[in-house]
PDB file of C-alpha atoms in Angstrom:
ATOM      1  CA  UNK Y   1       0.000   0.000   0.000  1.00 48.00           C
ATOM      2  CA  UNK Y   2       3.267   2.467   0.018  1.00 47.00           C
ATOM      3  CA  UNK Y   3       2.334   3.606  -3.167  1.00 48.00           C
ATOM      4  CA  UNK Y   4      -1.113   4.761  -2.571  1.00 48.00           C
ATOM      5  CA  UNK Y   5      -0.828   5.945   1.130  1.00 45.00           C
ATOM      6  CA  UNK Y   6       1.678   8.916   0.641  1.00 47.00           C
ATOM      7  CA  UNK Y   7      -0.325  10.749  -1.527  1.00 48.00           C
ATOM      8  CA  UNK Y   8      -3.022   9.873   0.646  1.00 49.00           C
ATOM      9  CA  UNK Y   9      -1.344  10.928   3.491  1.00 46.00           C
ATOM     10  CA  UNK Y  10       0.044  13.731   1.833  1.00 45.00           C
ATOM     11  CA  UNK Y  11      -3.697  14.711   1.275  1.00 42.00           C
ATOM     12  CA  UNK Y  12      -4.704  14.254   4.775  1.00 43.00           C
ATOM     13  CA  UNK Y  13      -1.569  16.693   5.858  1.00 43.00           C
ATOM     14  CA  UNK Y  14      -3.205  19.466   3.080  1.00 42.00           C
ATOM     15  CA  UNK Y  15      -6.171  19.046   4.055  1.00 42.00           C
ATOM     16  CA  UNK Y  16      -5.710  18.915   7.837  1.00 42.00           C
ATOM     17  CA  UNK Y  17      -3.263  22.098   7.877  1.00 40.00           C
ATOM     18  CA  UNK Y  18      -3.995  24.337   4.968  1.00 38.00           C
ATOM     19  CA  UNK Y  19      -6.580  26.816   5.126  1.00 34.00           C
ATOM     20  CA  UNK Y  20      -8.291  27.826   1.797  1.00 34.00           C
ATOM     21  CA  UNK Y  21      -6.141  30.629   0.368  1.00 37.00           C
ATOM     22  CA  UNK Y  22      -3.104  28.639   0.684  1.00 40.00           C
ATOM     23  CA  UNK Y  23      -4.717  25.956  -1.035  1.00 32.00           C
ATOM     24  CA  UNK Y  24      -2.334  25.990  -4.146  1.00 32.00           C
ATOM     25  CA  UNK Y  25       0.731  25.482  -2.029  1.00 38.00           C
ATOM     26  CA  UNK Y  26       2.891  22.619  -3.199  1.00 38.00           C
ATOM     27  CA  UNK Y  27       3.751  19.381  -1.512  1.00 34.00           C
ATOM     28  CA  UNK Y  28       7.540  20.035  -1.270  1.00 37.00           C
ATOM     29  CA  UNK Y  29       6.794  21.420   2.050  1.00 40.00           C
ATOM     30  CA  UNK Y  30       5.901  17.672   3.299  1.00 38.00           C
ATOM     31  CA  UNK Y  31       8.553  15.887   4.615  1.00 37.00           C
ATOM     32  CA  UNK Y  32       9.818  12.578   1.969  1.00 37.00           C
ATOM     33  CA  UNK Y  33       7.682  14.175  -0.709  1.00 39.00           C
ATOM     34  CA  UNK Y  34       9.349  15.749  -3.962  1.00 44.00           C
ATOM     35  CA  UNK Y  35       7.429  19.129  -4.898  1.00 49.00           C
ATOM     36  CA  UNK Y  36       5.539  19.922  -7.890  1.00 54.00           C
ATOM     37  CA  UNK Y  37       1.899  18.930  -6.384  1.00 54.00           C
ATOM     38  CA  UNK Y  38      -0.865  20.892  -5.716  1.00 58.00           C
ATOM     39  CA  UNK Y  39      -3.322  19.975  -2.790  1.00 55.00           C
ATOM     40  CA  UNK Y  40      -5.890  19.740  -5.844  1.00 62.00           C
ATOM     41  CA  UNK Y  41      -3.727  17.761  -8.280  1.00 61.00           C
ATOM     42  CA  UNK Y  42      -3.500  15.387  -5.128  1.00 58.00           C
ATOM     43  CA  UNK Y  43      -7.171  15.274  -4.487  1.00 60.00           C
ATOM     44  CA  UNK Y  44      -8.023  14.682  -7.572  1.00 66.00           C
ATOM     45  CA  UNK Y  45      -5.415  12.059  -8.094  1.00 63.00           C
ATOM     46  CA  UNK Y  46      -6.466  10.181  -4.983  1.00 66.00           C
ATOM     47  CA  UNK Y  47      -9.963  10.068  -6.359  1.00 71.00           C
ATOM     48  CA  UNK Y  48      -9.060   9.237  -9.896  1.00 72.00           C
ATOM     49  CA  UNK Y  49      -6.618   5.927  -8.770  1.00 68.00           C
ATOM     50  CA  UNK Y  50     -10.172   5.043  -6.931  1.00 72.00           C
ATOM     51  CA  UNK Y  51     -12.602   5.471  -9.567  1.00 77.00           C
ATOM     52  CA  UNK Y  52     -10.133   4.151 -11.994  1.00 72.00           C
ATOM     53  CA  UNK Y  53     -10.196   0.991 -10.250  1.00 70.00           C
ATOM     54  CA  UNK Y  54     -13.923   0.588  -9.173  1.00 77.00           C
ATOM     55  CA  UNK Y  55     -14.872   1.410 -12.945  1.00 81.00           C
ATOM     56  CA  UNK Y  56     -12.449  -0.924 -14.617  1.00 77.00           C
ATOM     57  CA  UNK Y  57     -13.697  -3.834 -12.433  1.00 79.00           C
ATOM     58  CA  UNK Y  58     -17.191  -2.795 -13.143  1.00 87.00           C
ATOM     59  CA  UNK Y  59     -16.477  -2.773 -16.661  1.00 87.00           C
ATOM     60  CA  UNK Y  60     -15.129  -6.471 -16.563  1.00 88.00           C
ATOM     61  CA  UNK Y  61     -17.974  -8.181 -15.405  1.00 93.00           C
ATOM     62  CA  UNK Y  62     -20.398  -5.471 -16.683  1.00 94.00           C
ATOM     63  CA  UNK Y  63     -20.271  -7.192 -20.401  1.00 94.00           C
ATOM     64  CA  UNK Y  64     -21.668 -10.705 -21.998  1.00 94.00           C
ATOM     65  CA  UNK Y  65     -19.404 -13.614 -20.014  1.00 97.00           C
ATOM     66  CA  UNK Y  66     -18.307 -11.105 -17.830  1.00 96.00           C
ATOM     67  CA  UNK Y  67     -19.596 -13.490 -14.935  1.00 97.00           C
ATOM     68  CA  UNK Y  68     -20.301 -16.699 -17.557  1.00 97.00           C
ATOM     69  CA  UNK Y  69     -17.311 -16.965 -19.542  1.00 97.00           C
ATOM     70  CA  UNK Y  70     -15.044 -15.763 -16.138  1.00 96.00           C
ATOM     71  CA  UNK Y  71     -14.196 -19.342 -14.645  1.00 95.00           C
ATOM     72  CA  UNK Y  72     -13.074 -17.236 -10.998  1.00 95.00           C
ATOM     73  CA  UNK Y  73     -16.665 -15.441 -11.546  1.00 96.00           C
ATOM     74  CA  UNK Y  74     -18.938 -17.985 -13.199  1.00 97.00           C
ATOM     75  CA  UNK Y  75     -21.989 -18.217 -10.516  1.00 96.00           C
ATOM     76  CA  UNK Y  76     -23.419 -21.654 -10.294  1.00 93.00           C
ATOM     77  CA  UNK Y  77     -26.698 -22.518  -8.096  1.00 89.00           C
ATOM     78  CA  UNK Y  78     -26.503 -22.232  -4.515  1.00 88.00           C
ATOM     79  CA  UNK Y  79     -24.668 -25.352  -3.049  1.00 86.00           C
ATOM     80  CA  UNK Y  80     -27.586 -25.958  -0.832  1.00 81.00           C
ATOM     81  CA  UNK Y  81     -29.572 -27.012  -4.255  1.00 83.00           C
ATOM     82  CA  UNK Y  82     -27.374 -29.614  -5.457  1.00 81.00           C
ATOM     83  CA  UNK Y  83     -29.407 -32.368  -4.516  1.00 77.00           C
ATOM     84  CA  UNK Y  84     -32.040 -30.407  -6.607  1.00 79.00           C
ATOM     85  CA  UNK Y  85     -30.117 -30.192  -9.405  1.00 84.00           C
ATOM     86  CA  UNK Y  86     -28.835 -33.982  -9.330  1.00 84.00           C
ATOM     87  CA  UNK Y  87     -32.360 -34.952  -9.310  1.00 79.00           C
ATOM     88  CA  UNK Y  88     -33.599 -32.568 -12.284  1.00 80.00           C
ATOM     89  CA  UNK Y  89     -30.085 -33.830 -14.361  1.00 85.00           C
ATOM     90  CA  UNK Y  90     -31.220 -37.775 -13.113  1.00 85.00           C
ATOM     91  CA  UNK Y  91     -34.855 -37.490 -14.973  1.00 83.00           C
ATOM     92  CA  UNK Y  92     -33.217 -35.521 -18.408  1.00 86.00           C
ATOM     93  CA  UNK Y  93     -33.239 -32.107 -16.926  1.00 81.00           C
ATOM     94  CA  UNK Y  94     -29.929 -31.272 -17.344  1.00 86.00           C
ATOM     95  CA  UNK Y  95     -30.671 -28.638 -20.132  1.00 87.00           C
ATOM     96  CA  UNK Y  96     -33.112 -27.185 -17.128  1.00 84.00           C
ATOM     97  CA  UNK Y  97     -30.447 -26.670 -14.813  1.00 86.00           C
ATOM     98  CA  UNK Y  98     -27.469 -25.061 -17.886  1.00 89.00           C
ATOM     99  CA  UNK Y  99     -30.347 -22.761 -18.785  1.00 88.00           C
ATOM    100  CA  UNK Y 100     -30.695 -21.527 -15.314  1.00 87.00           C
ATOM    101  CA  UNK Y 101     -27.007 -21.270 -14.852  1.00 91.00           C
ATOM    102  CA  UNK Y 102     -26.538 -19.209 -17.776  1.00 92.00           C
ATOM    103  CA  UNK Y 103     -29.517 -17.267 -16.515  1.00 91.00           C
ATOM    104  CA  UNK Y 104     -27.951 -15.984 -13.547  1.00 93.00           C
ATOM    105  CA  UNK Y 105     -24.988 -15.364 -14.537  1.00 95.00           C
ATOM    106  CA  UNK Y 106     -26.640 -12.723 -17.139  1.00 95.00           C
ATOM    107  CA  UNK Y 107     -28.633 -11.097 -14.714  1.00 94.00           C
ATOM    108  CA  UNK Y 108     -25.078 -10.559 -12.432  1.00 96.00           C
ATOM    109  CA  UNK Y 109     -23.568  -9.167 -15.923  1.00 96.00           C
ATOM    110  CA  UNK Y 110     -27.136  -6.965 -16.033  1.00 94.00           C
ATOM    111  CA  UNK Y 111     -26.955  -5.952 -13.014  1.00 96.00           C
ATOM    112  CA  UNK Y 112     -23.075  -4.807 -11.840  1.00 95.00           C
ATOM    113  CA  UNK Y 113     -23.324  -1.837 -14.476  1.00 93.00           C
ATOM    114  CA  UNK Y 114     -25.554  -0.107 -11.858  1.00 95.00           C
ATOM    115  CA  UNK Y 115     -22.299  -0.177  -9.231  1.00 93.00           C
ATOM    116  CA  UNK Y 116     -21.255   2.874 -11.149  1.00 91.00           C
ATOM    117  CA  UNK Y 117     -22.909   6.054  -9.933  1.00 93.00           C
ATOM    118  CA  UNK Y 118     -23.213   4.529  -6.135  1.00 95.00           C
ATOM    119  CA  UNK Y 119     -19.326   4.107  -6.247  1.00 91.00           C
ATOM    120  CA  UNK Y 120     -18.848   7.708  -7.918  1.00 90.00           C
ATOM    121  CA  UNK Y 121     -21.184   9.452  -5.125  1.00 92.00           C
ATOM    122  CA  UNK Y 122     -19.166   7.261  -2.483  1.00 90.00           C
ATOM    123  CA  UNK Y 123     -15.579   8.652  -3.584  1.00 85.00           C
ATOM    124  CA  UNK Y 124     -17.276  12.144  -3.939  1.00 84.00           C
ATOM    125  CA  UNK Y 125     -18.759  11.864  -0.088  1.00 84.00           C
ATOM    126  CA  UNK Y 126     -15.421  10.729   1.244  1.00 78.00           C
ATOM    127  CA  UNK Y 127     -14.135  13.052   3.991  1.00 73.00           C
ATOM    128  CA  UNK Y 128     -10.243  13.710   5.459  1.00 64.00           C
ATOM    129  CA  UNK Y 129     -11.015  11.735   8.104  1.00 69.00           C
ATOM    130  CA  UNK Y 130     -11.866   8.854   5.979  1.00 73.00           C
ATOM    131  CA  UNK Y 131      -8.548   9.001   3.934  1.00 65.00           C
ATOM    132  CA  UNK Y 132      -6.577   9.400   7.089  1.00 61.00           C
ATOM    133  CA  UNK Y 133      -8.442   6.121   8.191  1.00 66.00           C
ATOM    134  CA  UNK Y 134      -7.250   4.545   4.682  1.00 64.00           C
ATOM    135  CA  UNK Y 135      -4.008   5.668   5.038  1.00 55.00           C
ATOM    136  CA  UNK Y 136      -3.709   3.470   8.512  1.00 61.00           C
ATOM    137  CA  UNK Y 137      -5.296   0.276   7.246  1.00 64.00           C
ATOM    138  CA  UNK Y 138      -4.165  -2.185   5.814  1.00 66.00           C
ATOM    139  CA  UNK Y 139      -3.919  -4.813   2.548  1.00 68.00           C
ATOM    140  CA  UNK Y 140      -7.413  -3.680   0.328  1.00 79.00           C
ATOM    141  CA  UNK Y 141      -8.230  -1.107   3.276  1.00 79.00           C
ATOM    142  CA  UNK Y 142      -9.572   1.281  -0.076  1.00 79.00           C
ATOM    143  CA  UNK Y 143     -11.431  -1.710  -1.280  1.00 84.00           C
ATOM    144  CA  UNK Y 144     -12.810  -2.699   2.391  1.00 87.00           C
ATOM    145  CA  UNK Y 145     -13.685   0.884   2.507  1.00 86.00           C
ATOM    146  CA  UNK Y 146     -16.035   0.936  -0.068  1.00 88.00           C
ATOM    147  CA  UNK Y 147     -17.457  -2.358   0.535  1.00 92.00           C
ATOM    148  CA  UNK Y 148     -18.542  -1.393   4.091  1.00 92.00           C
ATOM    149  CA  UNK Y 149     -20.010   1.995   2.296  1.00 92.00           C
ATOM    150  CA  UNK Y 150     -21.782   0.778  -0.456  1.00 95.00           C
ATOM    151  CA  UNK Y 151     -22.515  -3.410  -0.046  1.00 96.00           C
ATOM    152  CA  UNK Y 152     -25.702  -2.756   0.690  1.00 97.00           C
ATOM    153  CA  UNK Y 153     -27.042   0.027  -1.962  1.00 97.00           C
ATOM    154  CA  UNK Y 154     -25.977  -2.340  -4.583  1.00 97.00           C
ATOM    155  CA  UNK Y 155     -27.646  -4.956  -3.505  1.00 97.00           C
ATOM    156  CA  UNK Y 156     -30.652  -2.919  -3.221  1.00 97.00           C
ATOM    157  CA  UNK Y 157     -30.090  -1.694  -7.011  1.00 98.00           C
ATOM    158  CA  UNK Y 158     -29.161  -5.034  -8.518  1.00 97.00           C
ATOM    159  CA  UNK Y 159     -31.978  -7.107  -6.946  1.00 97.00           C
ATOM    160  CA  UNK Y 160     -34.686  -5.374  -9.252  1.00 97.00           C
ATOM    161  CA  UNK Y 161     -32.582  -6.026 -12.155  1.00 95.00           C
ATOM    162  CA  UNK Y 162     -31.794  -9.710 -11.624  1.00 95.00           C
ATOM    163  CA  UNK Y 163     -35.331 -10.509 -10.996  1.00 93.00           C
ATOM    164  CA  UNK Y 164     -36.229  -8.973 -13.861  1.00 93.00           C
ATOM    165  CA  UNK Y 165     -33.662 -11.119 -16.044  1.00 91.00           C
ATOM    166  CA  UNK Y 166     -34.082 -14.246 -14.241  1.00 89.00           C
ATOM    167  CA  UNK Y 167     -37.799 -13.924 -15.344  1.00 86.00           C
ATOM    168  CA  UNK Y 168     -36.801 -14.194 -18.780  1.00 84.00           C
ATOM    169  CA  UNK Y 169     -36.417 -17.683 -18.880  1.00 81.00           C
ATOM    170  CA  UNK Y 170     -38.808 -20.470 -17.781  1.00 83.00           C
ATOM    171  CA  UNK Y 171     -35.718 -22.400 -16.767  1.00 76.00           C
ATOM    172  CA  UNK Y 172     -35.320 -20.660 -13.406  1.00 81.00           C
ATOM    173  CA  UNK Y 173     -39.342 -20.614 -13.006  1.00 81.00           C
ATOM    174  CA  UNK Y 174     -38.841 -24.363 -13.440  1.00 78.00           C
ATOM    175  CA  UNK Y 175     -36.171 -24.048 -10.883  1.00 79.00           C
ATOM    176  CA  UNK Y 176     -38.296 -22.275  -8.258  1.00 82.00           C
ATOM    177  CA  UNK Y 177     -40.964 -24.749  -8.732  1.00 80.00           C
ATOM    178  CA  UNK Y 178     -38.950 -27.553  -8.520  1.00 78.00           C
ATOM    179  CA  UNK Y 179     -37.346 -26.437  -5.212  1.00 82.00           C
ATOM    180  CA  UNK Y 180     -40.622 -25.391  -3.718  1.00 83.00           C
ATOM    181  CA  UNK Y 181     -41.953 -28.913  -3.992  1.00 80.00           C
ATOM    182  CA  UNK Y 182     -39.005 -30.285  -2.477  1.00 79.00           C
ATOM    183  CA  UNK Y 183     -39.370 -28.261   0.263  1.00 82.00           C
ATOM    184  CA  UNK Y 184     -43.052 -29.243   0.653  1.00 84.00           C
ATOM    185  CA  UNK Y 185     -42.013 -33.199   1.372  1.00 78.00           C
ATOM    186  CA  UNK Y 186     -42.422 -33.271   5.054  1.00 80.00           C
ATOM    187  CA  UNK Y 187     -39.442 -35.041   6.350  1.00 73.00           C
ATOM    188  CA  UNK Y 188     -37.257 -32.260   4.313  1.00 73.00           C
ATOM    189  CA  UNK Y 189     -34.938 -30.843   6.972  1.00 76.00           C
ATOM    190  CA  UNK Y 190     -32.869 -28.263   5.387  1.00 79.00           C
ATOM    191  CA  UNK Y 191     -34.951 -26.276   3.805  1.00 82.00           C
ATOM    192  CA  UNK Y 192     -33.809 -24.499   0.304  1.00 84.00           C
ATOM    193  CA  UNK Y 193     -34.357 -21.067  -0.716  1.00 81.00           C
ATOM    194  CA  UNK Y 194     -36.122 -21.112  -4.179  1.00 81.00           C
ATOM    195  CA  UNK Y 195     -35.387 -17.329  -4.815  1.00 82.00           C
ATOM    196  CA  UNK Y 196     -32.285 -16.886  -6.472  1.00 90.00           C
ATOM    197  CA  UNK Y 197     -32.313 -13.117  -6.843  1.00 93.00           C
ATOM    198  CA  UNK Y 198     -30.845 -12.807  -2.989  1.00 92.00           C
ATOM    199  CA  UNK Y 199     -28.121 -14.874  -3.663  1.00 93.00           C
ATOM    200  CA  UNK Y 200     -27.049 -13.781  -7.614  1.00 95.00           C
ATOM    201  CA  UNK Y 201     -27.255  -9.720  -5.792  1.00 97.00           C
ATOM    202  CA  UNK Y 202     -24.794 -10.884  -2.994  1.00 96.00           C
ATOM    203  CA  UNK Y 203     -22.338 -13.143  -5.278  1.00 96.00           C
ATOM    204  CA  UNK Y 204     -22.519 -10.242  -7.890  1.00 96.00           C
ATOM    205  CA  UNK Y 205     -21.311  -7.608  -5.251  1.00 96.00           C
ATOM    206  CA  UNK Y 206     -18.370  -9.620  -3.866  1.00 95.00           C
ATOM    207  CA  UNK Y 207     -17.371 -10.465  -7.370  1.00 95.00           C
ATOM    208  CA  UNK Y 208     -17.349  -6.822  -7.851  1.00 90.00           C
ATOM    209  CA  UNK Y 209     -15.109  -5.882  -5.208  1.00 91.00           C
ATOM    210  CA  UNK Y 210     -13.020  -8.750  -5.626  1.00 91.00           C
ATOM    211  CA  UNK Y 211     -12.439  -7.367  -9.374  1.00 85.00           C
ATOM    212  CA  UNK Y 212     -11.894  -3.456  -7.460  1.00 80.00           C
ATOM    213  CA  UNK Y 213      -9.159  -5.161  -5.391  1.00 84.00           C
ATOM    214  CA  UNK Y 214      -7.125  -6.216  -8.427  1.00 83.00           C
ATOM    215  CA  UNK Y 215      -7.428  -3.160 -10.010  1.00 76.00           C
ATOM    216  CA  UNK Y 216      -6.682  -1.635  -6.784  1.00 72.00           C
ATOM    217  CA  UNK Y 217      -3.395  -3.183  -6.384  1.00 75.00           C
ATOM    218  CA  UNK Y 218      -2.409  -2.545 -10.086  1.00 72.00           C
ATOM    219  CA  UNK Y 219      -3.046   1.100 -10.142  1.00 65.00           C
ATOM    220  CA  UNK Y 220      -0.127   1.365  -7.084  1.00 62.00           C
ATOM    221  CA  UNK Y 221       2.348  -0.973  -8.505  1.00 70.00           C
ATOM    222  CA  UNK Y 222       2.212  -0.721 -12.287  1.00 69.00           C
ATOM    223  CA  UNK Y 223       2.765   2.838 -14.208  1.00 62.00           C
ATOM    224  CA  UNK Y 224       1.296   1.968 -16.850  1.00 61.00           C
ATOM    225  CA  UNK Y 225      -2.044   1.768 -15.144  1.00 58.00           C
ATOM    226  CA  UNK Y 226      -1.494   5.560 -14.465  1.00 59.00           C
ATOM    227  CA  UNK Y 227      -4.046   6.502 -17.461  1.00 61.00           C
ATOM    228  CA  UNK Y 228      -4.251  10.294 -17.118  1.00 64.00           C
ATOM    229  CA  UNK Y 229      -1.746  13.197 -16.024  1.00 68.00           C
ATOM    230  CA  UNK Y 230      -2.771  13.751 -12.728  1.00 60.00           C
ATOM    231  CA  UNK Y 231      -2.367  10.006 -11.530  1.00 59.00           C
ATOM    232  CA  UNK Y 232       1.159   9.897 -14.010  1.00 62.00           C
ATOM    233  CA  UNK Y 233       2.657  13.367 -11.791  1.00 61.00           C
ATOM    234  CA  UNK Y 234       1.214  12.234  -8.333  1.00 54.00           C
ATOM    235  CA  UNK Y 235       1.914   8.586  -8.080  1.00 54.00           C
ATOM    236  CA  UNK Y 236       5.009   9.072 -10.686  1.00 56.00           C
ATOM    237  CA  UNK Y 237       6.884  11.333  -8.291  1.00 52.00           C
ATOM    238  CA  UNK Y 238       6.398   8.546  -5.541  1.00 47.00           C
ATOM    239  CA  UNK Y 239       7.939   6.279  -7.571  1.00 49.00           C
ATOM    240  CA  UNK Y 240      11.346   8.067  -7.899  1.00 53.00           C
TER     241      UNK Y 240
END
């Protein structure tokens, strides 16, 4: 995390001991920084590595196979339905149980291009006290961040969305209908969930961040990640 937290710390310092008019100081007056940076070249850098790397792992599972054709990312029905699905692939169901598959994992693709404008607003909202808070934690502390900030909203936004796609197909109706009478059999124990919107919005999210880590790490360690000027001069200069 070296590479991320000096600017970040250097943007807590700024922002924790400037006042506005002497807002286009440089950082040479920081201790173990070179000069050259303004407070705003560093804000704006600190939330450009972020969005960088929240949009690019959007983008990656926001297309077709994104989540299907991703082997790390490919959901599959919950495990507690896989004496469901033996028994539908037993009787020549098989084709039942693909076509719900690939169901899901389309309304995940769907449904992850909505993570956009919630993570944008989040980076906007964050405060000095939150970077400072970065800036102390540890491996995927940005990533963790967000997570704790915005797990829930998406979940809330993708839900609508992945029942809507998952209704597309009678495969997963079949699904839910099959699972429902299984659960009706009285000496059933373990009970199974025949909604699979719950559990495609939850494996969707942590895919997400999972992608935002990644990106995370490679925005801080490779230069060639550094897409635009003001990442290039801030994280460039920590480099040196």
């Amino acid at each position: 995390m070296k590479k991320l937290f000096l600017p970040l710390t250097a943007f807590v310092l700024l922002t924790s001991t400037m006042s506005s008019c002497d807002s286009v100081n440089h950082l040479s007056n920081i201790p173990g920084l070179n000069g050259g940076i303004t407070q705003n070249e560093a804000q704006q850098g600190i939330q450009q590595v972020l969005l960088n790397g929240i949009l690019d792992g959007v983008l990656n599972l926001n297309k077709k196979d994104g989540f299907f054709g991703n082997a790390a990312y490919k959901l599959l029905l919950p495990e507690d339905a896989q004496k469901v699905v033996g028994t539908l692939k037993s009787i020549g169901l098989g084709s039942v149980v693909d076509q719900a598959v690939l169901q899901i994992n389309r309304s995940a693709e769907d449904a992850v291009g909505l993570a956009k404008p919630i993570f944008t607003n989040a980076v906007k909202q964050m405060t000095v006290t939150d970077a400072l808070q970065l800036v102390k934690g540890g491996n995927n502390s940005i990533t963790n961040y967000f997570k704790s900030k915005t797990t829930d909203q998406l979940i809330a936004a993708f839900k609508p969305v992945i029942a809507s796609s998952l209704n597309k197909t009678d495969a997963t109706k079949y699904y839910g209908d099959i699972v429902k009478t299984y659960n009706s059999i009285p000496l059933t124990k373990n009970k199974i969930n025949p909604d699979l919107t719950d559990y495609v919005a939850k494996n969707a999210s942590n895919a997400l961040f999972d992608q935002i880590a990644k990106e995370e790490v490679n925005i801080r360690q490779n230069p060639v990640a550094r897409t635009t000027d003001i990442l290039k001069k801030v994280f460039g200069q920590q480099s040196k």
